[in-house]
Short mmCIF file of C-alpha atoms and ligand atoms in Angstrom, two decimals:
data_model
loop_
_atom_site.label_atom_id
_atom_site.label_comp_id
_atom_site.label_asym_id
_atom_site.label_seq_id
_atom_site.Cartn_x
_atom_site.Cartn_y
_atom_site.Cartn_z
CA MET A 1 25.16 25.70 3.29
CA ILE A 2 23.63 22.40 3.78
CA ARG A 3 20.67 21.75 0.69
CA VAL A 4 17.91 19.38 0.65
CA ASN A 5 15.95 17.37 -1.24
CA ASP A 6 14.49 19.61 -3.41
CA ASN A 7 12.38 16.92 -4.49
CA PHE A 8 10.77 16.34 -0.47
CA SER A 9 9.09 21.00 -1.02
CA LYS A 10 7.40 19.81 -3.70
CA LEU A 11 5.14 17.20 -1.52
CA GLN A 12 1.55 18.26 -0.02
CA GLU A 13 1.17 18.61 3.68
CA SER A 14 -0.21 14.88 4.81
CA TYR A 15 -3.63 15.84 4.55
CA LEU A 16 -5.96 13.55 4.77
CA PHE A 17 -5.49 13.19 7.99
CA SER A 18 -4.56 15.56 9.96
CA GLU A 19 -7.57 17.23 8.04
CA ILE A 20 -10.71 14.07 9.11
CA ALA A 21 -8.19 14.46 12.62
CA ARG A 22 -8.36 18.21 12.65
CA LYS A 23 -12.54 17.44 12.97
CA VAL A 24 -13.39 15.20 14.36
CA LYS A 25 -11.72 17.48 17.40
CA ALA A 26 -13.83 20.69 16.60
CA PHE A 27 -16.45 18.14 15.69
CA GLU A 28 -16.24 16.92 19.74
CA ALA A 29 -14.94 20.22 21.13
CA GLU A 30 -18.15 21.01 19.57
CA HIS A 31 -20.81 18.21 21.23
CA PRO A 32 -19.25 16.64 24.40
CA GLU A 33 -21.92 14.10 24.40
CA ALA A 34 -21.59 12.34 21.19
CA SER A 35 -20.67 9.11 21.11
CA ILE A 36 -18.25 8.88 17.77
CA ILE A 37 -17.36 6.19 16.41
CA ARG A 38 -14.33 6.04 14.97
CA MET A 39 -14.64 4.40 11.28
CA GLY A 40 -10.77 5.55 9.51
CA ILE A 41 -7.36 5.01 10.19
CA GLY A 42 -7.12 1.30 9.24
CA ASP A 43 -5.67 0.06 11.88
CA VAL A 44 -6.70 -3.20 14.00
CA THR A 45 -7.97 -3.46 16.97
CA LEU A 46 -7.66 -6.64 18.42
CA PRO A 47 -5.18 -7.86 20.90
CA ILE A 48 -2.08 -9.72 19.29
CA CYS A 49 -2.60 -14.06 19.39
CA GLU A 50 -1.75 -15.24 22.66
CA ALA A 51 0.94 -17.81 20.94
CA SER A 52 2.36 -14.96 19.58
CA VAL A 53 2.53 -13.12 23.25
CA LYS A 54 3.93 -16.23 24.18
CA ALA A 55 6.68 -16.85 22.12
CA MET A 56 8.16 -13.07 22.44
CA HIS A 57 7.90 -13.47 26.62
CA LYS A 58 10.17 -16.57 25.21
CA ALA A 59 11.89 -14.65 23.07
CA VAL A 60 12.77 -11.63 26.08
CA ASP A 61 13.70 -13.93 28.43
CA GLU A 62 16.35 -15.42 26.29
CA MET A 63 17.46 -12.33 25.34
CA GLY A 64 18.16 -11.47 28.96
CA ASN A 65 20.14 -14.43 29.38
CA ARG A 66 23.68 -14.39 28.69
CA ALA A 67 23.70 -17.91 27.08
CA THR A 68 20.26 -17.27 24.14
CA PHE A 69 20.86 -13.80 23.82
CA HIS A 70 20.66 -12.13 20.95
CA GLY A 71 22.61 -9.08 18.70
CA TYR A 72 22.31 -8.29 16.08
CA GLY A 73 20.36 -11.33 13.06
CA PRO A 74 20.93 -11.37 9.87
CA GLU A 75 19.23 -8.37 7.72
CA GLN A 76 17.04 -10.32 6.09
CA GLY A 77 16.43 -11.74 9.27
CA TYR A 78 15.93 -15.49 10.80
CA ALA A 79 16.40 -18.83 8.90
CA PHE A 80 13.21 -19.60 11.63
CA LEU A 81 10.65 -17.12 10.25
CA ALA A 82 11.56 -17.23 6.88
CA GLU A 83 11.43 -21.04 6.31
CA CYS A 84 7.58 -20.60 8.14
CA ILE A 85 6.75 -18.14 5.20
CA SER A 86 8.31 -20.21 2.66
CA LYS A 87 6.74 -23.21 3.29
CA TYR A 88 3.47 -21.47 4.72
CA ASP A 89 2.21 -18.62 2.91
CA TYR A 90 3.80 -20.11 -0.62
CA ALA A 91 4.13 -24.33 -0.69
CA GLU A 92 1.36 -25.15 1.15
CA ARG A 93 0.06 -23.22 -2.07
CA GLY A 94 2.33 -25.44 -4.97
CA ILE A 95 3.96 -21.65 -5.00
CA ALA A 96 7.97 -22.20 -4.87
CA ILE A 97 9.44 -19.55 -2.64
CA ALA A 98 13.53 -20.20 -1.31
CA THR A 99 14.23 -18.61 1.50
CA ASP A 100 16.96 -16.01 0.01
CA GLU A 101 14.21 -14.37 -2.06
CA ILE A 102 12.12 -13.46 0.99
CA PHE A 103 13.43 -10.59 2.90
CA ILE A 104 12.14 -8.97 6.29
CA SER A 105 11.52 -6.63 7.37
CA ASP A 106 9.70 -4.08 9.69
CA GLY A 107 6.87 -4.04 7.49
CA ALA A 108 5.24 -3.48 4.38
CA LYS A 109 5.20 0.42 4.80
CA SER A 110 9.06 0.89 4.73
CA ASP A 111 9.50 -1.89 1.60
CA THR A 112 6.81 -1.10 -0.25
CA GLY A 113 8.24 2.80 -0.11
CA ASN A 114 11.97 2.32 0.12
CA ILE A 115 12.43 -0.25 -2.97
CA GLY A 116 12.69 2.62 -5.10
CA ASP A 117 15.81 3.04 -3.69
CA ILE A 118 17.14 -0.24 -6.35
CA LEU A 119 15.24 1.42 -9.27
CA SER A 120 15.78 3.96 -12.13
CA THR A 121 14.84 7.57 -11.33
CA ASP A 122 14.09 7.28 -15.17
CA ASN A 123 10.97 5.10 -14.68
CA LEU A 124 7.43 5.40 -15.27
CA VAL A 125 5.26 4.87 -13.43
CA ALA A 126 1.52 3.70 -12.83
CA VAL A 127 -0.89 3.65 -9.74
CA THR A 128 -4.67 3.04 -9.39
CA ASP A 129 -6.45 6.18 -8.86
CA PRO A 130 -7.30 5.79 -5.32
CA VAL A 131 -4.73 4.52 -4.02
CA TYR A 132 -2.64 3.59 -1.31
CA PRO A 133 -0.31 7.56 -0.99
CA VAL A 134 2.38 5.75 0.06
CA TYR A 135 3.16 5.05 -3.18
CA VAL A 136 2.41 8.68 -5.16
CA ASP A 137 4.89 10.15 -1.89
CA SER A 138 8.18 8.09 -1.98
CA ASN A 139 8.03 8.37 -6.42
CA VAL A 140 7.69 12.24 -5.75
CA MET A 141 10.49 11.91 -2.93
CA ALA A 142 12.97 10.01 -5.71
CA GLY A 143 11.65 12.50 -8.07
CA ARG A 144 10.39 11.07 -10.59
CA ALA A 145 6.53 11.99 -9.75
CA GLY A 146 7.12 15.47 -11.81
CA THR A 147 4.98 18.82 -10.57
CA LEU A 148 1.71 18.44 -9.25
CA THR A 149 -1.69 18.80 -11.22
CA GLU A 150 -4.28 21.85 -10.16
CA ARG A 151 -6.54 18.00 -9.67
CA GLY A 152 -3.84 17.43 -7.38
CA THR A 153 -2.04 14.52 -9.58
CA TRP A 154 1.58 14.03 -10.68
CA SER A 155 3.10 15.03 -13.65
CA ASN A 156 4.59 12.04 -14.48
CA ILE A 157 2.47 9.19 -12.91
CA MET A 158 0.13 7.69 -14.49
CA TYR A 159 -2.82 6.70 -12.63
CA MET A 160 -5.14 4.22 -13.59
CA PRO A 161 -8.39 5.19 -12.53
CA CYS A 162 -10.59 2.62 -10.47
CA ASN A 163 -14.42 3.16 -10.46
CA ALA A 164 -17.89 1.69 -10.84
CA GLU A 165 -16.96 1.74 -14.86
CA ASN A 166 -14.81 -1.28 -14.67
CA GLY A 167 -16.10 -2.26 -12.30
CA PHE A 168 -12.88 -0.85 -10.18
CA ILE A 169 -10.68 -2.83 -12.55
CA PRO A 170 -7.12 -0.32 -13.55
CA ALA A 171 -7.21 -1.22 -17.90
CA LEU A 172 -3.92 -1.91 -18.88
CA PRO A 173 -2.17 1.23 -19.74
CA ALA A 174 -1.81 1.95 -22.93
CA ALA A 175 1.29 3.90 -22.57
CA ILE A 176 3.15 1.51 -21.14
CA PRO A 177 4.69 1.87 -17.58
CA ASP A 178 8.05 0.66 -15.58
CA MET A 179 7.06 0.49 -13.07
CA ILE A 180 3.25 -0.84 -11.72
CA TYR A 181 1.61 -0.54 -8.38
CA LEU A 182 -1.33 -3.33 -7.02
CA CYS A 183 -2.25 -3.72 -4.02
CA TYR A 184 -4.96 -7.07 -4.18
CA PRO A 185 -6.85 -7.10 -2.31
CA ASN A 186 -6.94 -3.10 -2.35
CA ASN A 187 -6.77 -0.03 -0.26
CA PRO A 188 -9.06 1.30 -0.76
CA THR A 189 -11.59 -0.16 -2.11
CA GLY A 190 -11.72 -3.41 -1.12
CA THR A 191 -12.02 -4.55 -4.19
CA THR A 192 -10.04 -7.70 -5.21
CA LEU A 193 -8.96 -9.35 -8.66
CA THR A 194 -9.88 -12.64 -10.22
CA ARG A 195 -6.98 -15.16 -11.25
CA SER A 196 -7.60 -14.13 -14.95
CA GLN A 197 -7.50 -10.92 -13.97
CA LEU A 198 -4.22 -10.82 -12.17
CA LYS A 199 -2.99 -13.24 -15.50
CA ALA A 200 -3.65 -10.29 -17.83
CA TRP A 201 -1.58 -7.86 -15.78
CA VAL A 202 0.99 -10.28 -15.91
CA ASP A 203 0.79 -11.42 -18.92
CA TYR A 204 1.16 -6.71 -19.75
CA ALA A 205 4.31 -7.09 -17.64
CA LEU A 206 5.37 -10.02 -19.02
CA GLU A 207 4.58 -8.08 -22.77
CA ASN A 208 6.57 -4.69 -21.97
CA LYS A 209 8.87 -5.58 -19.71
CA ALA A 210 7.10 -3.86 -16.85
CA LEU A 211 7.50 -4.12 -12.30
CA LEU A 212 4.41 -4.65 -10.78
CA LEU A 213 4.99 -4.03 -7.63
CA PHE A 214 2.34 -6.43 -5.98
CA ASP A 215 1.29 -5.79 -2.08
CA SER A 216 -1.03 -8.44 -0.98
CA ALA A 217 -1.56 -6.75 2.88
CA TYR A 218 -4.04 -7.58 3.10
CA GLU A 219 -4.37 -10.98 1.45
CA ALA A 220 -5.30 -13.09 5.00
CA PHE A 221 -8.86 -11.28 3.98
CA ILE A 222 -9.38 -13.62 1.27
CA THR A 223 -12.59 -15.36 1.18
CA GLU A 224 -13.32 -16.61 -2.96
CA ASP A 225 -11.15 -19.12 -4.31
CA ASP A 226 -10.83 -16.98 -7.70
CA VAL A 227 -9.09 -14.22 -5.62
CA PRO A 228 -5.27 -15.34 -6.11
CA HIS A 229 -2.79 -14.96 -2.43
CA SER A 230 -0.12 -13.90 -4.52
CA ILE A 231 0.68 -13.09 -7.35
CA TYR A 232 3.60 -15.93 -7.56
CA GLU A 233 0.32 -18.52 -8.63
CA ILE A 234 0.34 -16.96 -11.86
CA GLU A 235 2.69 -18.25 -13.82
CA GLY A 236 6.08 -16.13 -15.07
CA ALA A 237 5.23 -13.72 -12.08
CA ARG A 238 7.82 -14.87 -10.34
CA ARG A 239 9.79 -13.04 -13.44
CA CYS A 240 8.19 -9.29 -13.24
CA ALA A 241 7.22 -9.50 -9.59
CA ILE A 242 7.84 -7.98 -6.65
CA GLU A 243 5.91 -9.15 -3.92
CA PHE A 244 5.08 -7.04 -0.25
CA ARG A 245 3.55 -9.06 2.50
CA SER A 246 2.30 -7.46 6.45
CA PHE A 247 1.26 -9.17 9.72
CA SER A 248 0.10 -5.94 10.66
CA LYS A 249 -2.88 -6.77 9.33
CA THR A 250 -3.02 -10.12 9.80
CA ALA A 251 -2.33 -10.69 12.72
CA GLY A 252 -2.67 -7.30 14.42
CA PHE A 253 1.62 -6.67 14.78
CA THR A 254 0.59 -3.09 13.29
CA GLY A 255 2.80 -1.41 16.53
CA LEU A 256 4.87 -4.88 16.80
CA ARG A 257 5.85 -3.97 13.33
CA CYS A 258 7.34 -7.16 11.22
CA GLY A 259 6.52 -8.14 7.05
CA TYR A 260 8.44 -8.49 4.09
CA THR A 261 8.88 -9.17 0.50
CA VAL A 262 10.46 -11.41 -2.11
CA VAL A 263 12.17 -11.20 -4.45
CA PRO A 264 12.41 -13.67 -7.20
CA LYS A 265 15.89 -14.25 -8.99
CA GLU A 266 14.31 -14.18 -12.01
CA LEU A 267 13.97 -10.43 -11.92
CA ILE A 268 15.79 -8.40 -14.16
CA GLY A 269 16.50 -5.35 -13.89
CA TYR A 270 19.24 -3.73 -16.62
CA ASP A 271 21.73 -0.55 -15.11
CA SER A 272 22.07 2.24 -17.29
CA GLU A 273 24.64 0.64 -19.82
CA GLY A 274 22.41 -1.73 -20.60
CA ARG A 275 23.10 -4.75 -18.45
CA PRO A 276 21.52 -7.20 -16.47
CA MET A 277 20.86 -7.17 -13.07
CA MET A 278 19.46 -9.35 -10.85
CA LEU A 279 17.35 -7.04 -8.22
CA ASN A 280 17.01 -9.21 -5.73
CA LYS A 281 21.23 -8.93 -5.46
CA LEU A 282 20.37 -4.58 -6.00
CA TRP A 283 17.89 -5.64 -3.19
CA ASN A 284 19.61 -7.41 -0.25
CA ARG A 285 22.71 -4.88 -0.61
CA ARG A 286 20.43 -2.22 -0.07
CA GLN A 287 18.46 -4.10 3.65
CA CYS A 288 22.56 -5.22 4.33
CA THR A 289 23.44 -1.08 3.91
CA LYS A 290 20.44 0.59 5.22
CA PHE A 291 17.81 -2.44 7.67
CA ASN A 292 19.82 -4.22 10.65
CA GLY A 293 16.67 -6.32 10.25
CA ALA A 294 13.00 -6.76 12.48
CA SER A 295 13.43 -7.28 16.45
CA TYR A 296 14.12 -10.82 17.07
CA VAL A 297 11.58 -11.05 19.87
CA THR A 298 8.84 -9.69 16.94
CA GLN A 299 10.33 -11.91 14.14
CA ARG A 300 9.84 -15.64 17.34
CA ALA A 301 6.35 -14.10 17.09
CA ALA A 302 5.95 -13.60 13.86
CA GLU A 303 7.20 -17.65 13.36
CA ALA A 304 5.08 -18.09 16.29
CA ILE A 305 1.64 -17.66 13.88
CA TYR A 306 2.18 -20.04 12.02
CA THR A 307 1.51 -22.55 14.65
CA PRO A 308 -1.12 -24.58 15.10
CA GLU A 309 -2.97 -22.48 17.29
CA GLY A 310 -1.78 -19.44 16.12
CA ARG A 311 -3.18 -20.49 12.15
CA THR A 312 -5.79 -20.99 14.34
CA GLN A 313 -6.53 -17.60 16.65
CA VAL A 314 -5.31 -15.81 13.72
CA ARG A 315 -8.30 -17.47 11.55
CA GLU A 316 -10.11 -16.18 14.98
CA ALA A 317 -9.55 -12.51 14.16
CA ILE A 318 -10.06 -12.07 10.67
CA ALA A 319 -13.16 -13.27 10.37
CA TYR A 320 -13.84 -11.06 13.15
CA TYR A 321 -13.64 -8.67 10.64
CA LEU A 322 -14.94 -10.05 8.33
CA ARG A 323 -18.66 -10.28 10.21
CA ASN A 324 -17.93 -7.16 11.30
CA ALA A 325 -17.83 -5.99 7.10
CA LEU A 326 -20.46 -7.87 6.22
CA ILE A 327 -22.23 -6.38 8.98
CA LEU A 328 -21.32 -3.27 7.13
CA ARG A 329 -21.70 -4.37 3.95
CA SER A 330 -25.30 -4.97 4.44
CA GLY A 331 -26.77 -2.95 6.41
CA LEU A 332 -25.71 0.04 3.88
CA ALA A 333 -27.49 -2.12 1.28
CA ALA A 334 -30.29 -2.06 4.00
CA ALA A 335 -29.84 2.06 4.27
CA GLY A 336 -30.41 2.43 0.54
CA LEU A 337 -25.85 2.99 0.09
CA GLU A 338 -24.11 1.34 -2.61
CA ALA A 339 -20.83 -0.52 -1.33
CA VAL A 340 -18.37 -3.16 -2.75
CA GLY A 341 -15.40 -4.20 -0.79
CA GLY A 342 -15.46 -5.73 2.63
CA VAL A 343 -15.92 -9.62 1.40
CA ASN A 344 -12.11 -10.34 1.31
CA ALA A 345 -10.55 -7.10 2.58
CA PRO A 346 -10.98 -5.19 6.13
CA TYR A 347 -12.79 -2.24 3.96
CA VAL A 348 -15.99 -1.08 2.17
CA TRP A 349 -16.28 1.61 -0.07
CA VAL A 350 -19.17 3.38 -0.14
CA LYS A 351 -20.33 5.51 -3.23
CA THR A 352 -22.15 9.20 -1.72
CA PRO A 353 -25.98 9.64 -1.65
CA ARG A 354 -27.18 11.77 -3.81
CA GLY A 355 -24.44 13.29 -6.12
CA MET A 356 -22.41 14.66 -3.04
CA THR A 357 -18.75 14.85 -2.34
CA SER A 358 -16.80 12.93 -0.13
CA TRP A 359 -16.24 15.30 2.66
CA GLU A 360 -19.33 16.11 1.97
CA PHE A 361 -20.23 13.16 3.02
CA PHE A 362 -18.01 12.81 6.11
CA ALA A 363 -20.13 16.41 7.89
CA LYS A 364 -23.24 14.57 6.95
CA LEU A 365 -22.35 11.43 8.44
CA LEU A 366 -20.16 12.76 11.37
CA GLY A 367 -22.58 15.72 12.02
CA GLU A 368 -25.86 13.27 12.04
CA CYS A 369 -23.84 9.91 12.84
CA HIS A 370 -21.66 11.51 15.18
CA ILE A 371 -19.34 8.19 12.48
CA VAL A 372 -15.80 8.95 11.48
CA GLY A 373 -15.08 7.05 8.30
CA THR A 374 -12.53 8.20 5.81
CA PRO A 375 -12.96 10.65 2.75
CA GLY A 376 -12.41 8.82 -1.20
CA VAL A 377 -11.22 11.63 -2.66
CA GLY A 378 -7.96 11.98 0.16
CA PHE A 379 -6.67 8.28 -1.57
CA GLY A 380 -6.97 10.00 -5.26
CA PRO A 381 -9.13 12.06 -7.87
CA SER A 382 -11.58 9.07 -9.05
CA GLY A 383 -11.79 8.70 -5.34
CA GLU A 384 -14.49 11.76 -4.97
CA GLY A 385 -18.56 10.98 -4.54
CA TYR A 386 -17.11 7.82 -2.53
CA PHE A 387 -16.02 7.38 1.28
CA ARG A 388 -14.00 4.02 2.90
CA LEU A 389 -15.48 3.04 6.59
CA THR A 390 -13.21 0.45 7.58
CA ALA A 391 -14.10 -2.66 9.26
CA PHE A 392 -11.60 -3.16 12.32
CA ASN A 393 -13.49 -0.86 14.64
CA THR A 394 -15.45 -3.40 17.56
CA TYR A 395 -18.39 -5.90 16.94
CA GLU A 396 -20.50 -3.60 18.47
CA LEU A 397 -19.78 -1.03 17.77
CA THR A 398 -19.86 -1.81 14.49
CA LEU A 399 -23.76 -3.28 14.39
CA GLU A 400 -24.16 0.47 16.59
CA ALA A 401 -22.82 2.20 13.83
CA VAL A 402 -25.16 0.26 10.85
CA GLU A 403 -28.49 1.60 13.27
CA ARG A 404 -27.11 4.57 13.04
CA ILE A 405 -26.97 4.65 9.11
CA LYS A 406 -30.01 3.19 9.36
CA ASN A 407 -31.85 5.37 10.81
CA PHE A 408 -29.82 8.53 9.04
CA ARG A 409 -32.06 10.60 6.62
CA LEU A 410 -30.73 10.37 3.42
N1 PLP B 501 0.33 -1.86 1.98
C1 PLP B 501 -1.63 -0.68 2.16
C2 PLP B 501 -1.93 -0.85 1.48
C3 PLP B 501 -1.49 -0.98 3.38
O1 PLP B 501 -3.19 -0.67 3.44
C4 PLP B 501 -0.93 -0.93 4.23
C5 PLP B 501 -1.83 -0.09 5.82
O2 PLP B 501 -2.81 0.72 5.65
C6 PLP B 501 0.42 -0.50 4.60
C7 PLP B 501 1.03 -1.23 3.00
C8 PLP B 501 1.70 -0.56 5.74
O3 PLP B 501 1.76 -1.94 6.23
P1 PLP B 501 2.92 -2.26 7.76
O4 PLP B 501 2.04 -2.01 8.84
O5 PLP B 501 3.10 -3.42 7.27
O6 PLP B 501 4.02 -1.68 7.59
#
């Protein structure tokens, strides 16, 4: 008899985006004339920059030629890309990250979801609430989550509420978790941690021997000086933090798939006998066993975003989305709605008016403005009463959405 992993039966149906899609479809069937503006799912809309497209054409030609063809590459990624990452994403900011601390992958979802492979299932996990659901569900699969409670939370996961009262900054937990997921700039709230706020987390992790799993998939959107681009800007972080990065939102690679994870050599965990183990070695072992590297063509595309043309083109695309975010922010304010985010992130986190629930606001926005967003409660109980809008639509449709919201009687 084939036994399955019982933890999978504990998982809830991925309700959020399928429920949104179902509701939008039903609305469209009833109102075929409505022109719906989609500001829900966090996918990019601009094409991949020209520098990367050119690099891919060249790489494809190499692959079609016996003399320049590439078969299996290094599981950790090609040196040409790791060197660019080390130089441009880190050394330029005064951070020393060696190329053998960089693990190139097919994206941050895989890495944030897989990192638990090298960590004990006995570890206590803490997440912010609201949260990117991958951190929670991957821990449910691994058996770290316990049982589902009536609130829709997991009995063995610590939730750190982020709400208007604490300025969307999670408080340092009194009970000590072993693994702490932090995502900044944040999905879904679009908020950030300043240097001193992040330092408090690094100090806490060092003091309590906890591991920070720092997801900076939205690093490219940072505009404010006091917001760190990397956790390694903070003294001591090499001893307590793994950093995840993605080219998805930075360079429109959501359909191409490339990201990377930094595991510094100072990071030590302990086995059940109390023996110290380098997490870098464990992650390397894990990747070599279960992953065969991102494709050569994709890594050449990623390398191209570090060229002078590539950097300019990527900056332009980010500026385009940030302009949308600003339009959203100011339009929502003009409509009398409170919102955060959108300054260092492509997400705007809106407080629903007059105490409406997230789903009530979803229905109202879809029904009256024909705009689709994401109910905040779908990201965790503290997201109730909030709503996420993304800046990834076109400039024209973002303007149109804001006009509709302004004309809509709340
Ligand atoms: N991390 C966060 C916080 C995200 O919001 C996303 C995508 O939406 C990812 C990771 C996934 O990134 P990737 O496309 O590199 O898998």
